[in-house]
Amino acid sequence: MAEQPTNRVQQEGSPREPGAAPARPGRPIIVQKYGGSSVADVDKIGKVADRVVAAKRAGNDVVVVVSAMGKTTDGLLALARQAASAGGGAAAEPPRRELDMLLSTGERVSMALLSIAIQARGFEAISFTGSQSGILTNDRHFDARIIEVRPFRIEDELARGRIVIVAGYQGMSYRREITTLGRGGSDTTAVALAAALSAERCEIYSDVDGVYSADPRVVPDARHLPELDGAVLQEMAECGAKVVCAQAVEWARRSGVALYARSTFDAVPGARETVVRRFAPGSTASTHSARAIVAEGNVVLARAPGGLRLDALLRAAGELGLGFRDLSFGPGGGAFVIPLLNVPDWQGAKRQLVALLPQIELDEGLASVSVVGDGLTATASPLSRFVEVLGRAGIAPRFTVASPLRLGALVDAVDAAPAQRLLHAAFVEP
Ligand code: ADP
Ligand code: ASP
Ligand code: MG
């Protein structure tokens, strides 16, 4: 006779609130997420399998979320663009629905390989796609948002003693369509599952041993941050620090999931790490301090002359699925920033935007650089210093914004790296 799932009652009841107390007593649940560089080849997948097995041996129930191998997602996107342009027609934009069908396969490859590697080590494991894991999203393709998680199959398999491997970055809409969660979205899968399973913690493994005061690839003097406030990390992620994706931090803050950012390649897992808390010590509003420098390449500045109505602008952005930030608007006109990370085909979107709003002006080839912290507008002095540091280096921002959590400027893309180093020296190093 087939084995019966052990948590039928829970399965038939309404799903638990994210972050609610565990419904099943017993072993703690740990969610681990391994990014693309951690599962880049079969050898690395084997090393991840060893770590997963060690966590299971230590007495935990383990759910593992994986990204696509290495740069697979970029490769699949390039194939889609190639296929779309092959017809020679004007519409060279790959349909978003098909993009999601294609991109979601990347994570499926890694989930199956990791499950095979774990089983080869004598442990029971099973892999699930996002939809099998109960990740339900809205119906936006390419940058869907998770609206509910019903992890019943995962709970059943954990109760059977299995390690569960989940394909990150994907879900299913209420229309039963496969969706993807925006670039870097495997982090979101991990945190949303941790919340729905009332996991003890969510460990995000990548090629860096935590969050630094700037991207260590760009700023050699970047400092490791052992503890970080969720609000500050969310602001960092929204403005380009890709170490943890913004939607994931938002879920963690909302549900109270404890986040640990670690390196897959440390000899001892978590030897050095960043713990992200709702309110980390030393980062309350009273400290008025800069915590990190963040940059995002590939943003566009949209400027609207007076006479263009805000509602017309928002309607056009909505129709084209364009996100925006730093919007300011008044009778004399307005401006806002369009990040291109989750825009699959900017050239196509641009053509349509200009057709809808011929008056709009678009500045390309820009990057945003930001100082992130708290209380940054309590006095004028941080913003004065920000303007002065860039000015002294001959960097002329096209657009400047200030809020308590962030001072930001749009600069020419070539100036982004030196601007980050100068701002780090002026704001974080003293
Ligand atoms: P994964 O593929 O594992 O999800 P990502 O490439 O998305 O990993 O994120 C890790 C990268 O984030 C690092 O290699 C680093 O260059 C970059 N990064 C950007 N800003 C920061 C920061 N403030 N702290 C640490 N890493 C950062
Ligand atoms: N594979 C996806 C990406 O490259 C999702 C992820 O890595 O988290 O964006
Ligand atoms: Mg990532």
Short mmCIF file of C-alpha atoms and ligand atoms in Angstrom, two decimals:
data_model
loop_
_atom_site.label_atom_id
_atom_site.label_comp_id
_atom_site.label_asym_id
_atom_site.label_seq_id
_atom_site.Cartn_x
_atom_site.Cartn_y
_atom_site.Cartn_z
CA MET A 1 0.00 0.00 0.00
CA ALA A 2 1.24 3.48 -0.78
CA GLU A 3 2.67 5.38 2.14
CA GLN A 4 0.19 7.92 3.51
CA PRO A 5 1.26 11.53 3.91
CA THR A 6 1.59 12.23 7.62
CA ASN A 7 0.14 15.71 7.76
CA ARG A 8 -3.21 15.33 6.09
CA VAL A 9 -5.02 17.50 8.62
CA GLN A 10 -2.72 20.37 7.91
CA GLN A 11 -3.03 19.77 4.18
CA GLU A 12 -6.78 20.14 4.31
CA GLY A 13 -6.71 23.19 6.59
CA SER A 14 -5.91 26.70 5.46
CA PRO A 15 -2.24 27.44 4.83
CA ARG A 16 -0.32 28.76 7.80
CA GLU A 17 0.47 32.44 8.00
CA PRO A 18 4.06 33.13 7.01
CA GLY A 19 6.23 33.20 10.11
CA ALA A 20 3.63 31.46 12.28
CA ALA A 21 4.74 28.97 14.93
CA PRO A 22 5.66 25.51 13.60
CA ALA A 23 2.57 23.32 13.11
CA ARG A 24 4.60 20.13 13.45
CA PRO A 25 6.74 19.39 16.46
CA GLY A 26 10.10 17.73 15.98
CA ARG A 27 13.21 18.46 14.01
CA PRO A 28 14.05 22.03 13.07
CA ILE A 29 13.68 22.89 9.39
CA ILE A 30 16.56 24.65 7.68
CA VAL A 31 16.26 26.17 4.22
CA GLN A 32 19.53 26.51 2.30
CA LYS A 33 19.82 28.33 -1.03
CA TYR A 34 22.76 27.81 -3.37
CA GLY A 35 23.32 30.35 -6.17
CA GLY A 36 24.52 29.83 -9.73
CA SER A 37 28.27 29.96 -8.96
CA SER A 38 27.80 27.33 -6.21
CA VAL A 39 26.27 24.81 -8.63
CA ALA A 40 28.23 25.81 -11.75
CA ASP A 41 29.40 22.24 -12.57
CA VAL A 42 28.84 18.67 -11.44
CA ASP A 43 31.89 18.77 -9.19
CA LYS A 44 30.56 21.83 -7.34
CA ILE A 45 27.10 20.22 -7.12
CA GLY A 46 28.82 17.27 -5.40
CA LYS A 47 30.35 19.63 -2.84
CA VAL A 48 26.95 21.22 -2.22
CA ALA A 49 25.50 17.71 -1.76
CA ASP A 50 28.14 17.06 0.95
CA ARG A 51 27.07 20.21 2.80
CA VAL A 52 23.39 19.38 2.54
CA VAL A 53 23.99 15.88 3.84
CA ALA A 54 26.01 17.30 6.77
CA ALA A 55 23.08 19.56 7.72
CA LYS A 56 20.75 16.57 7.60
CA ARG A 57 23.15 14.46 9.68
CA ALA A 58 23.24 17.25 12.27
CA GLY A 59 19.57 16.53 12.99
CA ASN A 60 17.73 19.02 10.79
CA ASP A 61 15.03 18.66 8.18
CA VAL A 62 16.59 20.23 5.11
CA VAL A 63 15.01 22.02 2.16
CA VAL A 64 17.46 23.17 -0.52
CA VAL A 65 16.68 25.82 -3.13
CA VAL A 66 18.97 25.94 -6.16
CA SER A 67 19.67 28.44 -8.92
CA ALA A 68 20.48 27.53 -12.51
CA MET A 69 24.07 26.36 -13.13
CA GLY A 70 26.54 29.23 -13.58
CA LYS A 71 25.39 31.71 -16.22
CA THR A 72 22.70 29.39 -17.64
CA THR A 73 19.90 31.97 -17.35
CA ASP A 74 21.88 34.52 -19.38
CA GLY A 75 22.58 31.83 -22.00
CA LEU A 76 18.90 30.90 -22.27
CA LEU A 77 17.93 34.57 -22.60
CA ALA A 78 20.45 34.99 -25.42
CA LEU A 79 18.96 31.96 -27.21
CA ALA A 80 15.46 33.42 -26.89
CA ARG A 81 16.60 36.74 -28.37
CA GLN A 82 18.28 34.89 -31.21
CA ALA A 83 15.12 32.90 -31.92
CA ALA A 84 12.97 36.06 -31.78
CA SER A 85 15.12 37.97 -34.23
CA ALA A 86 15.46 35.05 -36.66
CA GLY A 87 12.10 35.74 -38.31
CA GLY A 88 13.32 39.09 -39.64
CA GLY A 89 10.02 40.71 -38.61
CA ALA A 90 9.71 43.97 -36.69
CA ALA A 91 8.59 42.33 -33.45
CA ALA A 92 11.88 40.98 -32.15
CA GLU A 93 10.69 40.76 -28.53
CA PRO A 94 10.46 37.17 -27.24
CA PRO A 95 6.98 36.62 -25.75
CA ARG A 96 7.24 36.79 -21.97
CA ARG A 97 5.21 33.63 -21.43
CA GLU A 98 7.62 31.58 -23.52
CA LEU A 99 10.60 33.25 -21.82
CA ASP A 100 9.33 31.92 -18.49
CA MET A 101 8.83 28.43 -19.91
CA LEU A 102 12.41 28.56 -21.12
CA LEU A 103 14.13 30.23 -18.15
CA SER A 104 12.48 27.99 -15.58
CA THR A 105 14.26 24.98 -17.13
CA GLY A 106 17.65 26.25 -15.88
CA GLU A 107 16.77 25.66 -12.24
CA ARG A 108 15.20 22.29 -13.06
CA VAL A 109 18.52 21.00 -14.34
CA SER A 110 20.30 21.87 -11.09
CA MET A 111 17.52 20.55 -8.84
CA ALA A 112 17.60 17.13 -10.50
CA LEU A 113 21.40 16.92 -10.51
CA LEU A 114 21.61 17.85 -6.82
CA SER A 115 18.93 15.30 -5.93
CA ILE A 116 20.87 12.63 -7.85
CA ALA A 117 24.12 13.61 -6.09
CA ILE A 118 22.48 13.44 -2.65
CA GLN A 119 20.92 10.06 -3.38
CA ALA A 120 24.33 8.82 -4.55
CA ARG A 121 25.53 9.60 -1.01
CA GLY A 122 22.96 7.21 0.44
CA PHE A 123 20.36 9.79 1.52
CA GLU A 124 16.77 9.99 0.36
CA ALA A 125 16.00 13.11 -1.64
CA ILE A 126 13.35 14.37 -4.04
CA SER A 127 13.30 17.40 -6.32
CA PHE A 128 10.31 19.66 -7.00
CA THR A 129 9.66 22.48 -9.43
CA GLY A 130 8.30 25.77 -8.11
CA SER A 131 4.72 24.83 -8.94
CA GLN A 132 5.05 21.39 -7.31
CA SER A 133 6.36 23.22 -4.22
CA GLY A 134 3.18 25.30 -4.05
CA ILE A 135 4.72 28.65 -4.99
CA LEU A 136 1.75 30.65 -6.27
CA THR A 137 2.37 33.97 -7.97
CA ASN A 138 0.52 36.75 -9.68
CA ASP A 139 0.26 36.49 -13.46
CA ARG A 140 3.13 38.79 -14.48
CA HIS A 141 5.67 36.99 -16.59
CA PHE A 142 9.44 37.53 -16.11
CA ASP A 143 9.04 39.41 -12.82
CA ALA A 144 6.14 37.72 -11.02
CA ARG A 145 5.57 38.21 -7.31
CA ILE A 146 4.81 35.37 -4.91
CA ILE A 147 1.42 35.82 -3.36
CA GLU A 148 1.00 32.55 -1.49
CA VAL A 149 2.98 29.44 -0.63
CA ARG A 150 1.31 26.07 -0.09
CA PRO A 151 4.21 23.73 0.65
CA PHE A 152 2.15 20.59 1.37
CA ARG A 153 4.17 18.24 -0.80
CA ILE A 154 7.39 19.49 0.75
CA GLU A 155 6.00 18.92 4.25
CA ASP A 156 4.92 15.40 3.34
CA GLU A 157 8.36 14.54 1.98
CA LEU A 158 10.15 16.02 5.01
CA ALA A 159 7.89 13.92 7.23
CA ARG A 160 9.07 10.88 5.27
CA GLY A 161 12.64 11.79 6.17
CA ARG A 162 13.63 13.02 2.71
CA ILE A 163 15.76 15.98 1.79
CA VAL A 164 13.72 18.22 -0.53
CA ILE A 165 15.35 20.09 -3.41
CA VAL A 166 13.39 22.96 -4.94
CA ALA A 167 14.00 24.75 -8.25
CA GLY A 168 14.34 28.42 -7.35
CA TYR A 169 13.18 31.50 -9.27
CA GLN A 170 9.84 30.08 -10.44
CA GLY A 171 6.24 29.54 -9.52
CA MET A 172 2.80 29.09 -11.00
CA SER A 173 0.13 31.74 -11.45
CA TYR A 174 -3.54 31.26 -10.58
CA ARG A 175 -4.02 30.75 -14.31
CA ARG A 176 -1.72 27.72 -13.97
CA GLU A 177 0.97 29.36 -16.07
CA ILE A 178 4.65 28.95 -15.22
CA THR A 179 6.14 32.25 -14.04
CA THR A 180 9.62 33.44 -13.04
CA LEU A 181 10.34 35.78 -10.14
CA GLY A 182 12.76 38.33 -11.61
CA ARG A 183 16.56 38.06 -11.79
CA GLY A 184 18.10 36.73 -8.61
CA GLY A 185 14.68 35.33 -7.65
CA SER A 186 15.91 32.04 -6.18
CA ASP A 187 16.61 34.01 -3.00
CA THR A 188 12.90 34.89 -2.89
CA THR A 189 11.90 31.24 -3.30
CA ALA A 190 14.13 30.33 -0.35
CA VAL A 191 12.82 33.00 2.01
CA ALA A 192 9.16 32.48 1.07
CA LEU A 193 9.52 28.74 1.69
CA ALA A 194 11.33 29.33 4.98
CA ALA A 195 8.42 31.52 6.08
CA ALA A 196 5.73 29.08 4.96
CA LEU A 197 7.51 26.12 6.60
CA SER A 198 8.26 28.09 9.79
CA ALA A 199 11.89 27.18 9.23
CA GLU A 200 14.39 27.96 11.92
CA ARG A 201 16.50 29.92 9.45
CA CYS A 202 17.26 30.59 5.82
CA GLU A 203 20.88 30.33 4.71
CA ILE A 204 21.80 32.06 1.42
CA TYR A 205 25.04 30.61 0.03
CA SER A 206 26.94 32.44 -2.74
CA ASP A 207 30.53 33.21 -3.73
CA VAL A 208 30.88 35.88 -1.04
CA ASP A 209 30.93 35.32 2.73
CA GLY A 210 28.22 37.81 3.57
CA VAL A 211 27.22 41.39 2.89
CA TYR A 212 29.96 44.01 2.63
CA SER A 213 29.90 47.79 2.86
CA ALA A 214 30.25 47.82 -0.96
CA ASP A 215 30.64 45.27 -3.74
CA PRO A 216 34.07 43.77 -2.87
CA ARG A 217 34.73 43.21 -6.59
CA VAL A 218 34.61 46.99 -7.14
CA VAL A 219 35.76 48.44 -3.81
CA PRO A 220 38.79 46.53 -2.49
CA ASP A 221 38.47 48.21 0.95
CA ALA A 222 34.85 47.11 1.41
CA ARG A 223 34.19 45.94 4.97
CA HIS A 224 32.45 42.78 6.01
CA LEU A 225 29.21 43.50 7.89
CA PRO A 226 28.58 40.76 10.49
CA GLU A 227 25.10 42.08 11.30
CA LEU A 228 22.73 44.12 9.25
CA ASP A 229 19.30 45.63 9.65
CA GLY A 230 16.66 44.30 7.25
CA ALA A 231 15.54 47.78 6.20
CA VAL A 232 19.08 48.78 5.23
CA LEU A 233 19.67 45.55 3.29
CA GLN A 234 16.37 45.94 1.47
CA GLU A 235 17.32 49.46 0.40
CA MET A 236 20.74 48.15 -0.72
CA ALA A 237 19.10 45.36 -2.73
CA GLU A 238 16.52 47.68 -4.33
CA CYS A 239 19.38 49.86 -5.58
CA GLY A 240 21.62 47.19 -7.02
CA ALA A 241 23.47 45.15 -4.34
CA LYS A 242 22.70 41.75 -5.80
CA VAL A 243 24.09 39.72 -2.90
CA VAL A 244 20.48 39.06 -1.76
CA CYS A 245 17.53 39.99 -3.96
CA ALA A 246 15.20 42.75 -2.77
CA GLN A 247 11.98 40.75 -2.84
CA ALA A 248 13.62 38.11 -0.64
CA VAL A 249 14.62 40.69 1.97
CA GLU A 250 11.11 42.09 1.88
CA TRP A 251 9.68 38.62 2.64
CA ALA A 252 12.19 38.06 5.42
CA ARG A 253 11.28 41.37 7.06
CA ARG A 254 7.58 40.76 6.78
CA SER A 255 7.68 37.19 8.10
CA GLY A 256 10.50 37.47 10.63
CA VAL A 257 12.64 34.81 8.91
CA ALA A 258 16.27 35.01 10.08
CA LEU A 259 18.60 35.36 7.06
CA TYR A 260 22.23 34.21 7.05
CA ALA A 261 24.36 35.20 4.03
CA ARG A 262 27.35 32.85 3.72
CA SER A 263 29.94 31.58 1.26
CA THR A 264 29.61 28.12 -0.28
CA PHE A 265 33.37 27.97 -0.56
CA ASP A 266 34.30 28.51 3.13
CA ALA A 267 36.00 25.43 4.57
CA VAL A 268 33.67 25.65 7.58
CA PRO A 269 30.14 26.68 6.57
CA GLY A 270 29.32 30.07 8.09
CA ALA A 271 32.91 30.64 9.33
CA ARG A 272 32.15 34.25 8.43
CA GLU A 273 28.61 35.38 7.67
CA THR A 274 26.16 38.26 7.76
CA VAL A 275 23.11 37.85 9.96
CA VAL A 276 20.18 39.97 8.84
CA ARG A 277 17.76 40.96 11.57
CA ARG A 278 14.63 43.06 11.67
CA PHE A 279 16.39 45.58 13.91
CA ALA A 280 20.11 44.98 14.06
CA PRO A 281 22.01 46.73 16.85
CA GLY A 282 23.82 49.88 15.76
CA SER A 283 21.43 50.63 12.94
CA THR A 284 18.55 52.39 14.63
CA ALA A 285 17.31 55.67 13.26
CA SER A 286 19.25 57.56 15.92
CA THR A 287 22.67 56.58 14.57
CA HIS A 288 22.46 58.73 11.42
CA SER A 289 25.12 56.82 9.64
CA ALA A 290 26.08 55.51 6.23
CA ARG A 291 26.34 51.72 6.08
CA ALA A 292 27.12 50.86 2.47
CA ILE A 293 27.73 52.08 -1.06
CA VAL A 294 25.67 50.47 -3.79
CA ALA A 295 25.59 50.78 -7.56
CA GLU A 296 23.32 49.56 -10.30
CA GLY A 297 24.36 49.60 -13.95
CA ASN A 298 21.84 49.62 -16.71
CA VAL A 299 19.30 52.18 -15.63
CA VAL A 300 17.50 54.77 -17.74
CA LEU A 301 16.50 58.28 -16.69
CA ALA A 302 13.06 59.21 -18.02
CA ARG A 303 12.19 62.90 -18.11
CA ALA A 304 8.74 64.23 -18.80
CA PRO A 305 8.23 67.87 -19.81
CA GLY A 306 5.47 69.99 -18.26
CA GLY A 307 2.09 69.15 -19.74
CA LEU A 308 2.58 65.39 -19.67
CA ARG A 309 0.16 64.02 -17.11
CA LEU A 310 1.33 61.67 -14.38
CA ASP A 311 -1.62 59.33 -14.91
CA ALA A 312 -0.75 58.97 -18.63
CA LEU A 313 2.84 58.20 -17.70
CA LEU A 314 1.86 55.56 -15.14
CA ARG A 315 -0.62 53.97 -17.55
CA ALA A 316 2.11 53.62 -20.16
CA ALA A 317 4.58 52.18 -17.63
CA GLY A 318 1.93 49.71 -16.45
CA GLU A 319 1.03 48.64 -20.00
CA LEU A 320 4.66 47.95 -20.83
CA GLY A 321 5.41 46.25 -17.50
CA LEU A 322 8.11 48.79 -16.62
CA GLY A 323 9.09 49.28 -12.99
CA PHE A 324 10.37 52.63 -11.78
CA ARG A 325 11.80 54.38 -8.72
CA ASP A 326 12.73 57.86 -7.48
CA LEU A 327 9.76 59.46 -9.21
CA SER A 328 9.23 63.18 -8.71
CA PHE A 329 6.51 65.08 -10.47
CA GLY A 330 5.07 68.58 -10.52
CA PRO A 331 3.34 71.05 -12.84
CA GLY A 332 6.68 71.84 -14.51
CA GLY A 333 7.36 68.20 -15.39
CA GLY A 334 8.92 65.21 -13.74
CA ALA A 335 11.51 62.48 -13.85
CA PHE A 336 12.04 58.92 -12.71
CA VAL A 337 14.51 56.05 -12.99
CA ILE A 338 13.75 52.83 -14.88
CA PRO A 339 15.93 49.89 -13.77
CA LEU A 340 16.42 47.50 -16.71
CA LEU A 341 17.35 44.31 -14.79
CA ASN A 342 13.88 42.83 -15.21
CA VAL A 343 13.04 44.30 -18.60
CA PRO A 344 13.62 41.48 -21.08
CA ASP A 345 13.70 43.67 -24.17
CA TRP A 346 14.42 47.35 -23.52
CA GLN A 347 14.71 48.30 -27.21
CA GLY A 348 11.18 46.99 -27.85
CA ALA A 349 9.80 48.59 -24.68
CA LYS A 350 11.48 51.89 -25.57
CA ARG A 351 9.89 51.95 -29.02
CA GLN A 352 6.47 51.41 -27.49
CA LEU A 353 7.01 53.96 -24.71
CA VAL A 354 8.01 56.67 -27.19
CA ALA A 355 5.03 55.76 -29.41
CA LEU A 356 2.66 56.18 -26.45
CA LEU A 357 4.35 59.33 -25.08
CA PRO A 358 6.24 61.14 -27.84
CA GLN A 359 7.25 63.97 -25.45
CA ILE A 360 9.20 61.69 -23.10
CA GLU A 361 13.01 62.02 -23.04
CA LEU A 362 15.13 58.97 -22.20
CA ASP A 363 18.80 59.14 -21.09
CA GLU A 364 20.62 55.81 -21.46
CA GLY A 365 24.09 54.55 -20.63
CA LEU A 366 23.72 55.55 -16.98
CA ALA A 367 24.33 53.89 -13.63
CA SER A 368 22.99 54.76 -10.22
CA VAL A 369 25.33 55.07 -7.24
CA SER A 370 23.97 55.35 -3.73
CA VAL A 371 24.99 55.78 -0.13
CA VAL A 372 22.66 53.64 2.01
CA GLY A 373 22.23 54.08 5.73
CA ASP A 374 19.78 55.70 8.09
CA GLY A 375 18.90 59.22 9.10
CA LEU A 376 20.77 60.52 6.05
CA THR A 377 18.51 63.55 5.66
CA ALA A 378 18.34 64.52 9.33
CA THR A 379 20.73 67.36 8.45
CA ALA A 380 21.97 68.73 5.12
CA SER A 381 25.53 67.66 5.79
CA PRO A 382 25.52 64.09 4.35
CA LEU A 383 23.98 65.29 1.08
CA SER A 384 26.42 68.22 0.90
CA ARG A 385 29.30 65.79 1.32
CA PHE A 386 27.82 63.48 -1.32
CA VAL A 387 27.57 66.30 -3.88
CA GLU A 388 31.05 67.56 -2.98
CA VAL A 389 32.78 64.16 -3.31
CA LEU A 390 31.34 63.58 -6.78
CA GLY A 391 31.96 67.20 -7.83
CA ARG A 392 35.61 67.11 -6.76
CA ALA A 393 36.15 64.09 -9.01
CA GLY A 394 34.55 65.89 -11.96
CA ILE A 395 31.53 63.55 -11.90
CA ALA A 396 28.38 65.46 -12.77
CA PRO A 397 25.19 63.63 -11.70
CA ARG A 398 22.23 63.78 -14.09
CA PHE A 399 19.81 63.32 -11.23
CA THR A 400 20.16 63.36 -7.44
CA VAL A 401 17.77 61.98 -4.82
CA ALA A 402 17.79 62.02 -1.03
CA SER A 403 15.75 60.12 1.55
CA PRO A 404 16.51 59.10 5.13
CA LEU A 405 17.73 55.69 3.90
CA ARG A 406 19.56 56.72 0.73
CA LEU A 407 21.47 59.42 -1.12
CA GLY A 408 21.57 58.56 -4.80
CA ALA A 409 22.86 59.95 -8.10
CA LEU A 410 22.68 58.91 -11.71
CA VAL A 411 26.10 59.12 -13.36
CA ASP A 412 27.59 58.05 -16.68
CA ALA A 413 28.16 54.28 -16.53
CA VAL A 414 31.96 54.73 -16.86
CA ASP A 415 32.01 56.84 -13.67
CA ALA A 416 30.18 54.27 -11.54
CA ALA A 417 33.24 52.35 -10.27
CA PRO A 418 35.36 55.38 -9.30
CA ALA A 419 32.28 57.02 -7.72
CA GLN A 420 31.74 53.94 -5.52
CA ARG A 421 35.36 53.97 -4.35
CA LEU A 422 35.32 57.70 -3.59
CA LEU A 423 32.00 57.56 -1.75
CA HIS A 424 33.19 54.54 0.25
CA ALA A 425 36.32 56.42 1.31
CA ALA A 426 34.28 59.50 2.28
CA PHE A 427 31.30 57.87 4.01
CA VAL A 428 32.19 54.39 5.26
CA GLU A 429 35.93 54.34 5.90
CA PRO A 430 36.34 57.28 8.33
P1 ADP B 1 24.36 33.98 -6.51
O1 ADP B 1 24.57 33.67 -7.94
O2 ADP B 1 24.95 32.97 -5.59
O3 ADP B 1 22.94 34.32 -6.19
P2 ADP B 1 25.08 36.73 -6.83
O4 ADP B 1 26.06 36.88 -7.94
O5 ADP B 1 23.65 37.02 -7.13
O6 ADP B 1 25.24 35.28 -6.20
O7 ADP B 1 25.51 37.65 -5.59
C1 ADP B 1 26.83 37.60 -5.09
C2 ADP B 1 27.62 38.77 -5.66
O8 ADP B 1 27.05 39.98 -5.19
C3 ADP B 1 29.06 38.83 -5.20
O9 ADP B 1 29.89 38.09 -6.05
C4 ADP B 1 29.37 40.32 -5.22
O10 ADP B 1 30.19 40.70 -6.30
C5 ADP B 1 28.02 40.98 -5.40
N1 ADP B 1 27.78 42.08 -4.44
C6 ADP B 1 27.28 43.30 -4.78
N2 ADP B 1 27.20 44.08 -3.72
C7 ADP B 1 27.64 43.37 -2.65
C8 ADP B 1 27.78 43.65 -1.26
N3 ADP B 1 27.46 44.85 -0.75
N4 ADP B 1 28.27 42.68 -0.46
C9 ADP B 1 28.61 41.48 -0.97
N5 ADP B 1 28.49 41.15 -2.27
C10 ADP B 1 28.01 42.08 -3.12
N1 ASP B 2 18.87 31.91 -12.38
C1 ASP B 2 18.18 33.15 -12.08
C2 ASP B 2 19.05 34.35 -12.47
O1 ASP B 2 20.12 34.18 -12.99
C3 ASP B 2 17.71 33.22 -10.67
C4 ASP B 2 18.78 33.21 -9.61
O2 ASP B 2 19.95 32.95 -9.89
O3 ASP B 2 18.44 33.45 -8.45
O4 ASP B 2 18.63 35.45 -12.27
MG MG B 3 21.81 36.06 -6.63
#
